[in-house]
Short mmCIF file of C-alpha atoms and ligand atoms in Angstrom, two decimals:
data_model
loop_
_atom_site.label_atom_id
_atom_site.label_comp_id
_atom_site.label_asym_id
_atom_site.label_seq_id
_atom_site.Cartn_x
_atom_site.Cartn_y
_atom_site.Cartn_z
CA MET A 227 -10.52 -112.73 -47.40
CA ALA A 228 -12.32 -109.84 -45.90
CA GLY A 229 -13.18 -110.17 -42.34
CA LYS A 230 -16.35 -110.85 -41.07
CA ILE A 231 -17.31 -107.90 -38.82
CA PHE A 232 -18.32 -104.33 -40.16
CA LEU A 233 -17.43 -101.25 -37.77
CA ILE A 234 -20.60 -99.10 -38.71
CA GLY A 235 -19.30 -95.59 -38.31
CA GLY A 236 -16.43 -96.42 -37.21
CA ASP A 237 -17.97 -98.13 -33.73
CA LEU A 238 -21.00 -100.16 -34.39
CA PRO A 239 -19.87 -103.63 -35.05
CA VAL A 240 -22.21 -106.09 -37.27
CA HIS A 241 -21.48 -109.30 -38.93
CA ARG A 242 -21.36 -108.56 -42.82
CA LEU A 243 -24.49 -110.58 -43.50
CA GLY A 244 -27.27 -109.60 -42.24
CA PHE A 245 -30.94 -109.39 -43.04
CA GLY A 246 -33.39 -107.17 -45.10
CA ALA A 247 -36.78 -107.26 -43.84
CA MET A 248 -39.04 -105.66 -46.29
CA ARG A 249 -40.49 -109.17 -47.98
CA LEU A 250 -41.75 -109.33 -44.42
CA THR A 251 -44.81 -106.95 -45.25
CA GLY A 252 -48.54 -107.38 -47.13
CA PRO A 253 -48.17 -107.56 -51.17
CA GLY A 254 -46.68 -104.35 -52.46
CA VAL A 255 -44.99 -103.59 -49.42
CA TRP A 256 -48.21 -102.20 -48.01
CA GLY A 257 -49.79 -103.54 -44.90
CA PRO A 258 -48.74 -106.42 -42.43
CA PRO A 259 -47.67 -109.68 -43.55
CA GLN A 260 -50.44 -112.18 -44.51
CA ASP A 261 -49.29 -114.50 -41.95
CA PRO A 262 -47.25 -112.71 -38.91
CA HIS A 263 -46.87 -116.00 -36.80
CA ALA A 264 -44.62 -116.95 -39.76
CA ALA A 265 -43.10 -113.61 -40.48
CA ALA A 266 -41.86 -113.29 -36.65
CA ALA A 267 -40.56 -116.79 -37.16
CA VAL A 268 -38.30 -115.52 -39.43
CA LEU A 269 -37.31 -112.27 -37.44
CA ARG A 270 -36.50 -114.65 -34.58
CA ARG A 271 -34.62 -117.61 -36.59
CA ALA A 272 -32.28 -114.75 -38.05
CA VAL A 273 -31.41 -113.47 -34.34
CA ASP A 274 -31.16 -117.30 -33.61
CA LEU A 275 -28.39 -117.66 -36.91
CA GLY A 276 -26.08 -114.98 -35.67
CA ILE A 277 -27.54 -111.83 -37.74
CA ASP A 278 -26.89 -108.87 -35.65
CA PHE A 279 -28.19 -106.02 -38.45
CA ILE A 280 -31.50 -105.64 -39.58
CA ASP A 281 -32.79 -103.15 -42.31
CA THR A 282 -36.20 -101.65 -42.57
CA ALA A 283 -37.92 -98.21 -43.63
CA ASP A 284 -40.49 -96.85 -42.50
CA VAL A 285 -42.38 -96.75 -45.53
CA TYR A 286 -42.55 -100.72 -45.57
CA GLY A 287 -46.19 -101.23 -44.23
CA PRO A 288 -46.09 -98.01 -43.80
CA GLY A 289 -45.15 -98.70 -40.14
CA ASP A 290 -46.00 -102.34 -40.13
CA ASN A 291 -42.31 -103.45 -41.00
CA GLU A 292 -40.86 -101.15 -37.92
CA ARG A 293 -43.62 -102.63 -35.55
CA LEU A 294 -43.06 -106.79 -36.48
CA ILE A 295 -39.58 -106.25 -35.74
CA ARG A 296 -40.00 -104.56 -32.06
CA ASP A 297 -43.15 -106.80 -31.03
CA THR A 298 -41.26 -109.97 -32.17
CA LEU A 299 -37.27 -108.83 -31.02
CA ALA A 300 -37.92 -106.55 -28.14
CA PRO A 301 -36.44 -106.14 -25.79
CA TYR A 302 -33.61 -106.30 -28.55
CA LYS A 303 -30.57 -108.66 -27.77
CA PRO A 304 -27.29 -106.53 -27.06
CA GLY A 305 -25.17 -105.95 -30.31
CA LEU A 306 -28.80 -106.36 -32.57
CA VAL A 307 -28.64 -103.30 -34.94
CA ILE A 308 -31.65 -101.75 -36.56
CA GLY A 309 -31.19 -99.71 -39.40
CA THR A 310 -34.10 -98.17 -40.70
CA LYS A 311 -35.28 -94.98 -43.61
CA GLY A 312 -36.93 -92.07 -43.78
CA GLY A 313 -37.63 -89.29 -46.72
CA MET A 314 -40.41 -91.45 -48.36
CA ILE A 315 -44.12 -91.52 -47.83
CA ARG A 316 -46.01 -94.40 -48.87
CA CYS A 317 -49.43 -93.60 -50.76
CA GLY A 318 -50.51 -97.19 -51.68
CA PRO A 319 -49.00 -100.84 -52.79
CA ALA A 320 -46.49 -100.95 -55.24
CA THR A 321 -47.56 -101.81 -58.63
CA PRO A 322 -45.54 -102.64 -61.67
CA GLY A 323 -43.78 -98.99 -62.76
CA ASN A 324 -45.75 -97.57 -59.50
CA PRO A 325 -43.44 -97.89 -56.23
CA GLY A 326 -46.64 -95.88 -54.61
CA MET A 327 -44.28 -93.71 -52.59
CA SER A 328 -43.18 -90.15 -53.18
CA MET A 329 -40.40 -88.33 -51.74
CA ASP A 330 -40.14 -85.60 -48.81
CA GLY A 331 -36.53 -84.57 -47.41
CA SER A 332 -38.16 -81.47 -45.79
CA ALA A 333 -36.42 -80.97 -42.35
CA ALA A 334 -40.20 -81.09 -40.88
CA HIS A 335 -40.81 -84.54 -42.69
CA ILE A 336 -37.70 -86.27 -41.28
CA ARG A 337 -38.20 -84.96 -38.06
CA ARG A 338 -41.93 -86.57 -37.94
CA ALA A 339 -40.42 -89.63 -39.45
CA VAL A 340 -38.03 -90.03 -36.93
CA GLU A 341 -40.33 -89.66 -33.90
CA GLY A 342 -42.81 -92.13 -35.78
CA SER A 343 -39.93 -94.88 -36.31
CA LEU A 344 -38.52 -94.29 -32.51
CA ARG A 345 -41.66 -95.30 -31.69
CA ASP A 346 -42.35 -98.24 -33.80
CA LEU A 347 -39.40 -99.46 -33.14
CA GLY A 348 -39.34 -98.93 -29.82
CA VAL A 349 -36.21 -97.66 -29.29
CA GLU A 350 -34.65 -94.47 -27.82
CA CYS A 351 -32.01 -93.82 -30.39
CA ILE A 352 -31.66 -95.11 -34.02
CA ASP A 353 -28.48 -97.14 -34.80
CA LEU A 354 -28.71 -96.44 -38.26
CA TYR A 355 -30.94 -93.74 -39.74
CA GLN A 356 -30.74 -93.51 -43.64
CA LEU A 357 -31.66 -90.91 -46.19
CA HIS A 358 -34.11 -93.42 -48.14
CA ARG A 359 -33.64 -91.15 -51.51
CA VAL A 360 -32.51 -87.73 -52.18
CA ASP A 361 -35.76 -85.73 -52.87
CA PRO A 362 -35.00 -83.33 -56.08
CA ALA A 363 -37.33 -80.38 -53.83
CA THR A 364 -34.61 -80.33 -51.03
CA PRO A 365 -30.85 -79.60 -51.17
CA ILE A 366 -29.20 -82.50 -49.88
CA GLU A 367 -27.49 -79.98 -47.22
CA GLU A 368 -30.80 -79.08 -45.87
CA THR A 369 -31.97 -82.92 -44.99
CA MET A 370 -28.64 -83.60 -43.88
CA ALA A 371 -28.46 -80.77 -41.75
CA VAL A 372 -31.25 -81.98 -39.90
CA PHE A 373 -30.13 -85.68 -39.72
CA LEU A 374 -27.04 -83.78 -38.05
CA ALA A 375 -29.30 -82.43 -35.36
CA LEU A 376 -31.36 -85.69 -34.49
CA ARG A 377 -27.84 -86.84 -33.83
CA THR A 378 -26.76 -84.20 -31.46
CA GLU A 379 -29.88 -84.63 -29.86
CA GLY A 380 -29.36 -88.52 -29.78
CA LYS A 381 -32.32 -89.66 -31.61
CA ILE A 382 -29.97 -91.17 -34.09
CA ARG A 383 -26.54 -92.85 -33.88
CA HIS A 384 -25.25 -92.74 -37.46
CA VAL A 385 -26.20 -91.75 -41.06
CA GLY A 386 -26.90 -93.59 -44.05
CA LEU A 387 -28.42 -92.67 -47.47
CA SER A 388 -29.78 -94.92 -50.42
CA GLU A 389 -29.61 -94.43 -54.18
CA VAL A 390 -27.10 -91.58 -54.65
CA GLY A 391 -24.20 -90.88 -56.61
CA THR A 392 -20.78 -90.03 -55.28
CA GLU A 393 -21.25 -86.50 -55.75
CA GLN A 394 -24.33 -86.50 -53.51
CA ILE A 395 -22.34 -88.60 -51.17
CA GLU A 396 -19.33 -85.67 -51.04
CA ARG A 397 -22.60 -82.93 -50.58
CA ALA A 398 -23.99 -84.88 -47.65
CA ARG A 399 -20.79 -85.51 -46.08
CA SER A 400 -19.40 -81.56 -46.11
CA VAL A 401 -22.70 -81.58 -43.66
CA VAL A 402 -22.53 -85.02 -41.25
CA GLU A 403 -20.19 -87.69 -41.28
CA VAL A 404 -21.80 -90.22 -43.75
CA ALA A 405 -21.06 -94.39 -42.40
CA THR A 406 -23.53 -96.43 -44.97
CA VAL A 407 -24.46 -95.98 -48.49
CA GLN A 408 -27.31 -98.19 -49.70
CA ASN A 409 -27.50 -98.95 -53.34
CA ARG A 410 -28.95 -101.68 -55.49
CA PHE A 411 -25.82 -103.95 -56.49
CA ASN A 412 -25.68 -107.33 -57.58
CA LEU A 413 -24.11 -109.88 -59.68
CA THR A 414 -25.97 -108.76 -62.79
CA ASP A 415 -26.54 -104.80 -61.92
CA ARG A 416 -23.50 -103.15 -61.10
CA ARG A 417 -24.21 -99.55 -62.35
CA HIS A 418 -22.91 -98.72 -58.96
CA HIS A 419 -19.64 -99.65 -58.88
CA ASP A 420 -18.03 -96.38 -58.84
CA VAL A 421 -19.68 -95.79 -55.28
CA LEU A 422 -18.38 -99.41 -53.95
CA VAL A 423 -14.93 -97.81 -54.72
CA HIS A 424 -15.54 -94.50 -53.26
CA CYS A 425 -17.33 -96.04 -50.44
CA GLU A 426 -13.77 -98.07 -49.84
CA GLN A 427 -11.80 -95.24 -50.10
CA HIS A 428 -13.79 -93.42 -47.30
CA GLY A 429 -14.38 -96.38 -45.11
CA ILE A 430 -18.09 -96.37 -45.47
CA GLY A 431 -20.16 -99.25 -45.30
CA PHE A 432 -21.93 -99.95 -48.95
CA ILE A 433 -25.27 -101.87 -48.08
CA PRO A 434 -25.70 -103.48 -52.04
CA PHE A 435 -29.65 -103.78 -52.13
CA TYR A 436 -31.52 -106.69 -54.26
CA PRO A 437 -28.60 -108.40 -53.59
CA LEU A 438 -30.45 -111.58 -54.97
CA GLY A 439 -31.52 -109.53 -57.81
CA ALA A 440 -34.85 -109.57 -55.93
CA GLY A 441 -35.07 -113.21 -56.70
CA THR A 442 -34.44 -113.15 -60.41
CA LEU A 443 -30.91 -113.64 -60.71
CA THR A 444 -30.26 -115.37 -63.86
CA ASP A 445 -28.40 -118.88 -63.47
CA ALA A 446 -25.80 -117.78 -66.04
CA ALA A 447 -23.26 -120.20 -66.82
CA THR A 448 -20.78 -118.74 -64.97
CA VAL A 449 -22.73 -119.15 -61.41
CA ALA A 450 -23.82 -122.69 -62.38
CA THR A 451 -20.47 -123.75 -62.51
CA ILE A 452 -19.62 -122.44 -59.88
CA ALA A 453 -22.61 -123.55 -57.60
CA ALA A 454 -21.91 -126.96 -59.10
CA ARG A 455 -18.24 -127.63 -57.82
CA THR A 456 -18.84 -125.81 -54.48
CA GLY A 457 -22.00 -127.65 -53.74
CA ALA A 458 -23.82 -123.69 -53.43
CA SER A 459 -27.10 -122.37 -54.92
CA SER A 460 -26.72 -120.11 -57.13
CA GLY A 461 -27.98 -117.55 -54.56
CA GLN A 462 -25.68 -118.06 -52.32
CA VAL A 463 -22.66 -117.72 -54.92
CA ALA A 464 -23.76 -114.19 -55.63
CA LEU A 465 -23.77 -113.42 -51.89
CA ALA A 466 -20.46 -114.80 -51.48
CA TRP A 467 -19.14 -113.02 -54.21
CA LEU A 468 -20.50 -109.56 -53.02
CA LEU A 469 -19.05 -110.53 -49.42
CA GLN A 470 -15.75 -111.57 -51.05
CA LYS A 471 -15.60 -108.22 -53.23
CA SER A 472 -15.14 -105.78 -50.83
CA PRO A 473 -14.35 -105.90 -46.98
CA VAL A 474 -16.90 -102.61 -46.99
CA THR A 475 -19.96 -104.76 -48.07
CA LEU A 476 -23.11 -105.62 -45.73
CA LEU A 477 -25.40 -107.58 -47.12
CA ILE A 478 -29.35 -108.04 -46.60
CA PRO A 479 -30.87 -110.27 -48.36
CA GLY A 480 -34.58 -110.58 -48.06
CA THR A 481 -36.90 -113.50 -47.46
CA SER A 482 -39.61 -114.38 -46.07
CA SER A 483 -39.07 -118.10 -45.82
CA LEU A 484 -36.95 -119.91 -43.23
CA THR A 485 -35.72 -122.15 -45.72
CA HIS A 486 -34.21 -119.24 -47.71
CA LEU A 487 -33.18 -117.52 -44.73
CA GLU A 488 -30.95 -120.91 -43.85
CA GLN A 489 -29.64 -121.23 -47.31
CA ASN A 490 -28.93 -117.37 -47.57
CA VAL A 491 -26.64 -117.62 -43.81
CA ALA A 492 -24.93 -120.21 -44.86
CA ALA A 493 -23.55 -118.19 -47.82
CA ARG A 494 -21.17 -116.52 -44.99
CA ASP A 495 -19.22 -120.12 -44.86
CA LEU A 496 -18.90 -120.05 -48.57
CA VAL A 497 -15.30 -119.21 -50.00
CA LEU A 498 -14.97 -118.79 -53.26
CA ASN A 499 -11.31 -119.00 -54.95
CA ASP A 500 -9.38 -116.49 -56.63
CA ALA A 501 -10.35 -118.40 -60.23
CA GLU A 502 -13.88 -118.26 -59.55
CA MET A 503 -13.69 -114.15 -58.00
CA THR A 504 -12.46 -113.38 -61.32
CA ALA A 505 -14.91 -115.45 -63.83
CA LEU A 506 -17.52 -113.39 -61.77
CA GLU A 507 -15.87 -110.33 -62.25
CA GLN A 508 -15.45 -110.91 -66.01
CA MET A 509 -19.06 -111.76 -65.75
CA GLY A 510 -20.00 -108.18 -64.74
CA GLN A 511 -18.06 -106.85 -68.07
CA ALA A 512 -20.24 -108.52 -71.02
CA PRO A 513 -24.08 -107.42 -70.69
CA VAL A 514 -26.31 -109.78 -68.83
CA GLY A 515 -29.46 -110.70 -69.76
N1 NAP B 335 -33.12 -98.69 -50.21
C1 NAP B 335 -33.90 -99.25 -51.32
O1 NAP B 335 -34.53 -98.48 -51.56
C2 NAP B 335 -34.44 -100.76 -50.70
C3 NAP B 335 -35.16 -101.31 -52.04
C4 NAP B 335 -35.53 -102.58 -52.10
C5 NAP B 335 -34.62 -103.29 -50.91
N2 NAP B 335 -34.34 -102.75 -49.87
C6 NAP B 335 -33.86 -103.66 -48.73
O2 NAP B 335 -33.21 -104.53 -49.72
C7 NAP B 335 -33.27 -105.81 -48.83
C8 NAP B 335 -32.66 -106.87 -50.01
O3 NAP B 335 -33.96 -106.80 -50.65
P1 NAP B 335 -35.33 -107.80 -51.76
O4 NAP B 335 -35.65 -108.55 -50.07
O5 NAP B 335 -35.97 -106.42 -52.34
O6 NAP B 335 -34.58 -108.30 -52.66
P2 NAP B 335 -33.53 -109.90 -52.91
O7 NAP B 335 -32.77 -109.76 -51.05
O8 NAP B 335 -32.52 -109.44 -53.71
O9 NAP B 335 -34.07 -110.77 -53.12
C9 NAP B 335 -35.25 -111.17 -52.59
C10 NAP B 335 -36.50 -112.11 -53.16
O10 NAP B 335 -35.60 -113.34 -53.63
C11 NAP B 335 -36.21 -114.29 -52.78
N3 NAP B 335 -35.58 -114.97 -52.13
C12 NAP B 335 -34.55 -114.98 -51.35
N4 NAP B 335 -33.60 -116.04 -50.40
C13 NAP B 335 -33.85 -116.80 -51.72
C14 NAP B 335 -33.48 -118.41 -51.75
N5 NAP B 335 -32.50 -118.70 -50.66
N6 NAP B 335 -33.58 -118.87 -52.55
C15 NAP B 335 -34.84 -118.43 -53.77
N7 NAP B 335 -35.44 -117.43 -53.47
C16 NAP B 335 -35.02 -116.59 -52.25
C17 NAP B 335 -37.20 -113.58 -51.96
O11 NAP B 335 -38.61 -114.86 -51.84
P3 NAP B 335 -38.93 -115.94 -50.46
O12 NAP B 335 -39.58 -114.86 -49.53
O13 NAP B 335 -39.95 -116.62 -51.52
O14 NAP B 335 -37.73 -116.09 -50.05
C18 NAP B 335 -37.37 -112.70 -52.37
O15 NAP B 335 -38.52 -112.44 -53.71
C19 NAP B 335 -35.06 -105.46 -48.70
O16 NAP B 335 -35.59 -106.10 -47.70
C20 NAP B 335 -34.89 -104.19 -47.90
O17 NAP B 335 -34.46 -104.16 -46.59
C21 NAP B 335 -33.93 -101.39 -49.87
#
């Protein structure tokens, strides 16, 4: 079975089951959470449970999510790794069919964004800085050149990408080392399987976002049967499958609930046998409704 620790960029150890903080915002990822005390309690409990990797982004709020993390967790526990993202601008709440964001991968915007995240997170160097989306108006090489400069200046430690294909990864790597790739991937959505394989081949961490299908994972018969045998929930089976599928997956399930957080963290101890892994793999080969 794959180990529990992954070295981001070869030198930053994290447990492979982390926490995605996006849900700790207002509706539509807009503004602060409706209950800031409850949101802070989730963050504190995550760290108490041994989570040492938290994912956020400047557009969650915007700014509110990074500031909630700072106000709740700073001074940070040694070894806690925070990954944030830049390269997008939030113009309003996300609504069905409208993410409420636009892209900007220009050097001027990335520099402004990094300064904002350094301030909002209360750090002198960002452990993992991810390009949230590739801006079609800016060649990825141009955006990566500013990431490289920011790394040289000590403002960011490692570089990540999000929602990219293998060709974009290679174009980025022609400019700067890429430590992680964060793409949508879960039991019922494996369109980026080639990217996962590419990451394995190059020792790049693969961070599947929506690991729980954003809470909409179907209770397919295969999953339900495995859940019943193991006494786990279908969500825990989905997370355990991602952990066992590859040694480079780094999970960031999101929740605003303490109970769900504890359930998700418990998935790190769930061991699926070979037959169960095979059944879950085969499930991905047929269209899943
Ligand atoms: N790179 C990108 O473009 C991108 C895009 C989206 C997300 N992300 C990152 O990925 C992280 C994870 O994504 P996500 O939070 O949207 O989706 P997710 O982790 O797949 O699912 C979260 C949803 O599932 C529910 N949930 C969580 N644990 C549960 C449990 N044990 N039982 C039942 N329901 C449960 C949550 O509701 P409750 O709050 O009620 O638990 C929430 O609605 C985000 O936090 C963010 O950091 C990145």
